[in-house]
CSV table of C-alpha atoms in Angstrom, one decimal:
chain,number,residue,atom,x,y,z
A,1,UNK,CA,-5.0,-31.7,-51.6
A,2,UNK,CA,-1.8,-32.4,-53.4
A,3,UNK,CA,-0.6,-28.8,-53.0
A,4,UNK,CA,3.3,-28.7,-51.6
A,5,UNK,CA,4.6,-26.2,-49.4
A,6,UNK,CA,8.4,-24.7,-49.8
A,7,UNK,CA,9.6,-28.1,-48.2
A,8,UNK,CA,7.8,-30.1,-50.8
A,9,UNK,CA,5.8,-31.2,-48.2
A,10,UNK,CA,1.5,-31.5,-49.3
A,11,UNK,CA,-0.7,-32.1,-45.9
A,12,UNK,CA,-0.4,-35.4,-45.7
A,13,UNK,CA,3.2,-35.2,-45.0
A,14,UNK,CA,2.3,-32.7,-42.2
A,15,UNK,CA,-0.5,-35.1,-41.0
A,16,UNK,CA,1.8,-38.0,-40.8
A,17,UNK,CA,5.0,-35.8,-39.3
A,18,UNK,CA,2.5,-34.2,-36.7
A,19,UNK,CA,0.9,-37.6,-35.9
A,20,UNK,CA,-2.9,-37.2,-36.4
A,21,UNK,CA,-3.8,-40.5,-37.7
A,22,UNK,CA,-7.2,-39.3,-38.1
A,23,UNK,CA,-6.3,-36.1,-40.4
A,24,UNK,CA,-4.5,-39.0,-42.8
A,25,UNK,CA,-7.6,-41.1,-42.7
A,26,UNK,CA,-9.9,-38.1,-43.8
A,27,UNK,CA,-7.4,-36.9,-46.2
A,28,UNK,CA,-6.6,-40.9,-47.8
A,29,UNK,CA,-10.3,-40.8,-48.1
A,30,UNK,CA,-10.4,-37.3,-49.5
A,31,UNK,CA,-8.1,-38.3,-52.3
A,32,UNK,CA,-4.8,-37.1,-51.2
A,33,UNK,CA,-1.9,-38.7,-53.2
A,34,UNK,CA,0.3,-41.2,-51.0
A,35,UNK,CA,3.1,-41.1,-53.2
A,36,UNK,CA,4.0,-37.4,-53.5
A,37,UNK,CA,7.6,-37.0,-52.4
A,38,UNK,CA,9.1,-34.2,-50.6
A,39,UNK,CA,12.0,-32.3,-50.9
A,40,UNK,CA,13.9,-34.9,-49.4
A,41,UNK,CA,12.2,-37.9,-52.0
A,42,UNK,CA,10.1,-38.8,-48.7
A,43,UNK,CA,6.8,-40.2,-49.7
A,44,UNK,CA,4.2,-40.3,-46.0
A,45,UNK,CA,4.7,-43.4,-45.3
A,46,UNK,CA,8.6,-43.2,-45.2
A,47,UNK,CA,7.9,-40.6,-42.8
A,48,UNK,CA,5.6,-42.7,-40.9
A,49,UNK,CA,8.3,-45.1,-40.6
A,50,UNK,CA,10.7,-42.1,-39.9
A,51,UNK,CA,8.7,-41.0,-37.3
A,52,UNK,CA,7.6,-44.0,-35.9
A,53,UNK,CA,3.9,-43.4,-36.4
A,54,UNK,CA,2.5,-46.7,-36.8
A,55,UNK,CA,-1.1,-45.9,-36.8
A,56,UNK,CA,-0.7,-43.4,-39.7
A,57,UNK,CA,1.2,-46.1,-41.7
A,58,UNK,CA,-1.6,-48.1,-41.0
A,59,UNK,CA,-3.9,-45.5,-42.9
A,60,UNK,CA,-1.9,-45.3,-45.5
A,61,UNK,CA,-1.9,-48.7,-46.1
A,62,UNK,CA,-5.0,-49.8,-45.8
A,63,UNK,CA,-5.7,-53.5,-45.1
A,64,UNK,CA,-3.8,-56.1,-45.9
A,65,UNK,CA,-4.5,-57.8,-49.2
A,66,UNK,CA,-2.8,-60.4,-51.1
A,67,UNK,CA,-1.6,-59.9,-53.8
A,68,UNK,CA,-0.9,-56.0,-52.6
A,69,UNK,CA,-3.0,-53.2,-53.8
A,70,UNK,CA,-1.0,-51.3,-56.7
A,71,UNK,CA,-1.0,-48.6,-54.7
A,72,UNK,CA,0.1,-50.0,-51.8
A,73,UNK,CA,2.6,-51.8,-53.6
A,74,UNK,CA,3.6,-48.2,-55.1
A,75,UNK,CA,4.1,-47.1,-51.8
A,76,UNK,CA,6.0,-49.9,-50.3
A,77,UNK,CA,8.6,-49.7,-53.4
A,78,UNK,CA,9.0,-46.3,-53.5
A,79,UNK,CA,12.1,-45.1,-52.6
A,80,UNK,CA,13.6,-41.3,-51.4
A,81,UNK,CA,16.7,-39.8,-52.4
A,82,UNK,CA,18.9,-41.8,-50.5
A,83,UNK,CA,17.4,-45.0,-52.1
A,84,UNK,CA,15.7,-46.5,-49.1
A,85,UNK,CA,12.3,-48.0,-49.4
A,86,UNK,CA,10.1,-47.6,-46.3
A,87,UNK,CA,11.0,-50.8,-44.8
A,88,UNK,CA,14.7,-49.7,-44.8
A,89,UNK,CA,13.9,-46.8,-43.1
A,90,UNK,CA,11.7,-48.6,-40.3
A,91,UNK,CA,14.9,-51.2,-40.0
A,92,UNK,CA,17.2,-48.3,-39.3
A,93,UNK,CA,14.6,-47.0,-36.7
A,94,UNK,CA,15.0,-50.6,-35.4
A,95,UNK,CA,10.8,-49.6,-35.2
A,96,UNK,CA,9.4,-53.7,-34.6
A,97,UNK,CA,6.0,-52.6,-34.9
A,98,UNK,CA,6.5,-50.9,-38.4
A,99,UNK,CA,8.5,-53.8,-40.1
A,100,UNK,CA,6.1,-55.7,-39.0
A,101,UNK,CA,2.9,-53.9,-40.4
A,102,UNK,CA,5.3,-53.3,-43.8
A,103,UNK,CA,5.7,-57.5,-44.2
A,104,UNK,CA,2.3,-57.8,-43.4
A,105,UNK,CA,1.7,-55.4,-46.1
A,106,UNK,CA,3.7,-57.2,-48.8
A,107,UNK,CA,7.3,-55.0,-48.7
A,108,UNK,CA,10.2,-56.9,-50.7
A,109,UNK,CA,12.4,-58.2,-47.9
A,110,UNK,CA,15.8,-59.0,-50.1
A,111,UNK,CA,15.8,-55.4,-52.2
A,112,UNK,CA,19.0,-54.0,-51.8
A,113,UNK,CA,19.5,-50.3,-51.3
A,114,UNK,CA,21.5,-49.0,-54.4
A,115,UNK,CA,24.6,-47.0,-52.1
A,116,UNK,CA,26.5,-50.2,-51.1
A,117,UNK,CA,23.7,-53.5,-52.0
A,118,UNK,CA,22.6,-53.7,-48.3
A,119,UNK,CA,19.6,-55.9,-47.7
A,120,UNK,CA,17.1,-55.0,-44.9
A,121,UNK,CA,18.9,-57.8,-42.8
A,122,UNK,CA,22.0,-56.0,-43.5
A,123,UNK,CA,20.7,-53.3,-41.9
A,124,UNK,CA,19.4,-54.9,-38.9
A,125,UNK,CA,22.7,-56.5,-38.2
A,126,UNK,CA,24.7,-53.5,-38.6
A,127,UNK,CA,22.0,-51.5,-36.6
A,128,UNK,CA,22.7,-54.8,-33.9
A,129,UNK,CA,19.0,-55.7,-33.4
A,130,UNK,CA,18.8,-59.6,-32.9
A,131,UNK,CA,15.0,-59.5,-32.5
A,132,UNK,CA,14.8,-57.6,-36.1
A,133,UNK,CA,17.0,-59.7,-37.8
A,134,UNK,CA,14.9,-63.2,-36.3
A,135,UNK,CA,11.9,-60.7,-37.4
A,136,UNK,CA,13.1,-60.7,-41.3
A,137,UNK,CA,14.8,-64.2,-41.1
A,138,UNK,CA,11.1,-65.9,-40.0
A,139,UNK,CA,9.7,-63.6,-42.5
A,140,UNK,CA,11.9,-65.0,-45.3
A,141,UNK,CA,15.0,-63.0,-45.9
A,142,UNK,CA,18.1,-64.4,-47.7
A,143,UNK,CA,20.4,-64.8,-45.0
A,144,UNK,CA,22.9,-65.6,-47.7
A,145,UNK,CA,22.1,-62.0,-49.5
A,146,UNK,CA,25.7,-60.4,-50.3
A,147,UNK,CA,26.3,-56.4,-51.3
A,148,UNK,CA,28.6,-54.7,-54.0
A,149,UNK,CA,31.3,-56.0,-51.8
A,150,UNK,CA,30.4,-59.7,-51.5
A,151,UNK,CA,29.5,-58.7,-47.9
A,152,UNK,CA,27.4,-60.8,-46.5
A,153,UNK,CA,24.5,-60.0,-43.3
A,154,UNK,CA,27.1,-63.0,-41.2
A,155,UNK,CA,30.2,-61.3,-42.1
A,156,UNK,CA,29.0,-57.8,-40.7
A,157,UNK,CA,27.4,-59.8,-37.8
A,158,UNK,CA,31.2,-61.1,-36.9
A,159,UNK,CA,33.0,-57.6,-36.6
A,160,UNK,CA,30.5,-56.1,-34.7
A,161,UNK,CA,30.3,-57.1,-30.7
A,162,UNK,CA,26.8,-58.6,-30.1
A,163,UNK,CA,27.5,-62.2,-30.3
A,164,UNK,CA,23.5,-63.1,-30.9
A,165,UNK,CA,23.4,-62.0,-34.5
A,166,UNK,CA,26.0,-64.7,-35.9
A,167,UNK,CA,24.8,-67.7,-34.3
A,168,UNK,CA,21.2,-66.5,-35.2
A,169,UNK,CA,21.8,-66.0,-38.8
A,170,UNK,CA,24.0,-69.5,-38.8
A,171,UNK,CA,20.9,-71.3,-37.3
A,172,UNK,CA,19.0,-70.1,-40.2
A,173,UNK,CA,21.6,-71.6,-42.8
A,174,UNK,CA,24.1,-68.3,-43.1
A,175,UNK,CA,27.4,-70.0,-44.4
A,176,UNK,CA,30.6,-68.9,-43.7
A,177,UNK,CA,32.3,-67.9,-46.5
A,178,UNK,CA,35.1,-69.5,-48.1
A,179,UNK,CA,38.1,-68.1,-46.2
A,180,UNK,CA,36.5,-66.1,-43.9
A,181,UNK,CA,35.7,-68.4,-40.8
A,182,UNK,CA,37.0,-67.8,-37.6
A,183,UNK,CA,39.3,-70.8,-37.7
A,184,UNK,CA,40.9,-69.8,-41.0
A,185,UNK,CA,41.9,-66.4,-39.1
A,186,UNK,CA,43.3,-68.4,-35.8
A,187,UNK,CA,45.2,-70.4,-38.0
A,188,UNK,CA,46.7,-67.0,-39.8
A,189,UNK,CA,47.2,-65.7,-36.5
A,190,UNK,CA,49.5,-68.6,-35.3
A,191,UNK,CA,51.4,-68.8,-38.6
A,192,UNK,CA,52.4,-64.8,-38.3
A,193,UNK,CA,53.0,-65.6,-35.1
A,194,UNK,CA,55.4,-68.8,-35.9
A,195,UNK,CA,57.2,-66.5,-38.3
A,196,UNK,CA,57.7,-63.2,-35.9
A,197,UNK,CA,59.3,-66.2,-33.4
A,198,UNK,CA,61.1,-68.7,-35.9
A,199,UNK,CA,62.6,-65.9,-38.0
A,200,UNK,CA,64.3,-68.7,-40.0
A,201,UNK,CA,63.0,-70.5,-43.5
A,202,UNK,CA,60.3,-73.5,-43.2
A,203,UNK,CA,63.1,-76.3,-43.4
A,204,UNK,CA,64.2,-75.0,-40.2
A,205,UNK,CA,68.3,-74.7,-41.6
A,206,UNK,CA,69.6,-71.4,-41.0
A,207,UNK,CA,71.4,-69.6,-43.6
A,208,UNK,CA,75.2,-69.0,-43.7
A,209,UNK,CA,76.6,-66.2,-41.0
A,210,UNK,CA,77.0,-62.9,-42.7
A,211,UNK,CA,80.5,-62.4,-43.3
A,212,UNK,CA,82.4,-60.4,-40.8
A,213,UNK,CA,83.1,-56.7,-42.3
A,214,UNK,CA,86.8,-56.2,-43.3
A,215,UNK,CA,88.6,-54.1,-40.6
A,216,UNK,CA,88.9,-50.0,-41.5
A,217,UNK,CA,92.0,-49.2,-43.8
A,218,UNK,CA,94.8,-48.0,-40.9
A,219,UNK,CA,97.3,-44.7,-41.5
A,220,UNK,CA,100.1,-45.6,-43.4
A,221,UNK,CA,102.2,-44.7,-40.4
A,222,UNK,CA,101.1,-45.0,-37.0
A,223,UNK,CA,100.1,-42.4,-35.3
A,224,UNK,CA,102.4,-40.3,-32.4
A,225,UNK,CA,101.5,-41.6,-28.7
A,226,UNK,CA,98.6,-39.7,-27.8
A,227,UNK,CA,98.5,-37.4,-31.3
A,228,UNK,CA,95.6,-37.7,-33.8
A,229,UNK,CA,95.7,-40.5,-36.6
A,230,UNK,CA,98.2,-39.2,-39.0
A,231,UNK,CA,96.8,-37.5,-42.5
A,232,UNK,CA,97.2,-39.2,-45.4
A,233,UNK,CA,100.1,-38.2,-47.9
A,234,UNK,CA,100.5,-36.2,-49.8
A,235,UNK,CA,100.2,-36.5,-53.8
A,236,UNK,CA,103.5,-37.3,-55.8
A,237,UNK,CA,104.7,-34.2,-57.3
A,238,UNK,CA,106.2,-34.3,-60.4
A,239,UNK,CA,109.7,-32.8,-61.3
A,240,UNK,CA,109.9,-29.5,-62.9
A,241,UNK,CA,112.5,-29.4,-65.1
């Protein structure tokens, strides 16, 4: 059942990426190995979430249990080559249905994805989907989460144009951080713009007047009326004796 094609892909793959919910279900129950990963380090249900097959995820799953199944929970952690788990994958999709069947399921909402520390909520903010983000913020994500570059889901909210996300993620306690609120960058705006207008020192005394340049040395005769500026003389020549 477990056999791969050229594309690393066994039948379930095909199943899921053809969405025939009820192939998966026979094969699940024929044995068929969720967590084979195709040439891409796809496992089916990251395709399911790929492909926005809900019902085959669904199969794959099975029914919610707490704590998860451990092969559920294999499935939910797995990730492909590009270090995404499934629910990362459904966030992208900005798929409501799917994150919601994969929190249902048990998936970690704060693992970070390894290429730059992103958080599922970061990914929902930079994929600008308020109802997502509320989704994973009810659910229980750190809204305070921060990637390799001390980056957090509030600061990528603030340079991108839907103004939903930051006041969402500030009703749910997202702080500003230190230096990076939006009256800290006013207040930098008006001091550069104090300085392009003052030009002068903060004491607000100018500085001495440059000196004037000294005038350009003249001819050592004046020139004819209307000739050219006379040369300069010649060197002293000494006397041959």
């Amino acid at each position: 059942l477990d056999l791969q094609n050229d594309l690393g892909q066994t039948a379930l793959h095909l199943a899921v990426i053809l969405g025939l919910p009820a192939f998966v279900c026979k094969l699940r129950a024929a044995g068929a190995g969720p967590g084979v990963q195709e040439r891409g380090g796809h496992t089916a249900l990251h395709l399911a979430c790929r492909e926005g097959q809900p019902a085959c995820a669904r199969h794959l799953l099975g029914p919610p249990r707490a704590p998860p199944a451990p092969e559920t929970r294999e499935q939910l952690e797995s990730v492909n080559y590009d270090g995404y788990t499934p629910l990362h994958v459904a966030v992208l999709r900005k798929d409501v249905e799917l994150v919601q069947l994969l929190l249902r399921a048990g998936a970690d909402l704060n693992k970070a994805e390894p290429s730059c520390g992103r958080t599922p909520l970061h990914l929902a903010v930079e994929a600008q989907s308020p109802e997502l983000a509320e989704l994973l913020l009810r659910a229980g994500a750190d809204p305070a989460a921060r990637g390799y570059g001390g980056r957090t889901p509030l600061y990528s909210a603030r340079h991108r144009p839907d103004p939903r996300l930051p006041q969402l993620l500030r009703a749910f306690g997202a702080p500003d951080p230190p230096g990076d609120s939006e009256d800290s960058e006013e207040e930098e705006d008006e001091d550069e713009e104090e300085d392009d207008d003052g030009g002068g020192d903060s004491s607000g005394v100018s500085g001495p007047p440059p000196s004037p340049k000294p005038p350009p040395k003249s001819c050592l005769s004046p020139p004819p009326p209307g000739g050219a500026p006379c040369p300069a003389p010649p060197p002293s020549l000494k006397k041959v004796s």
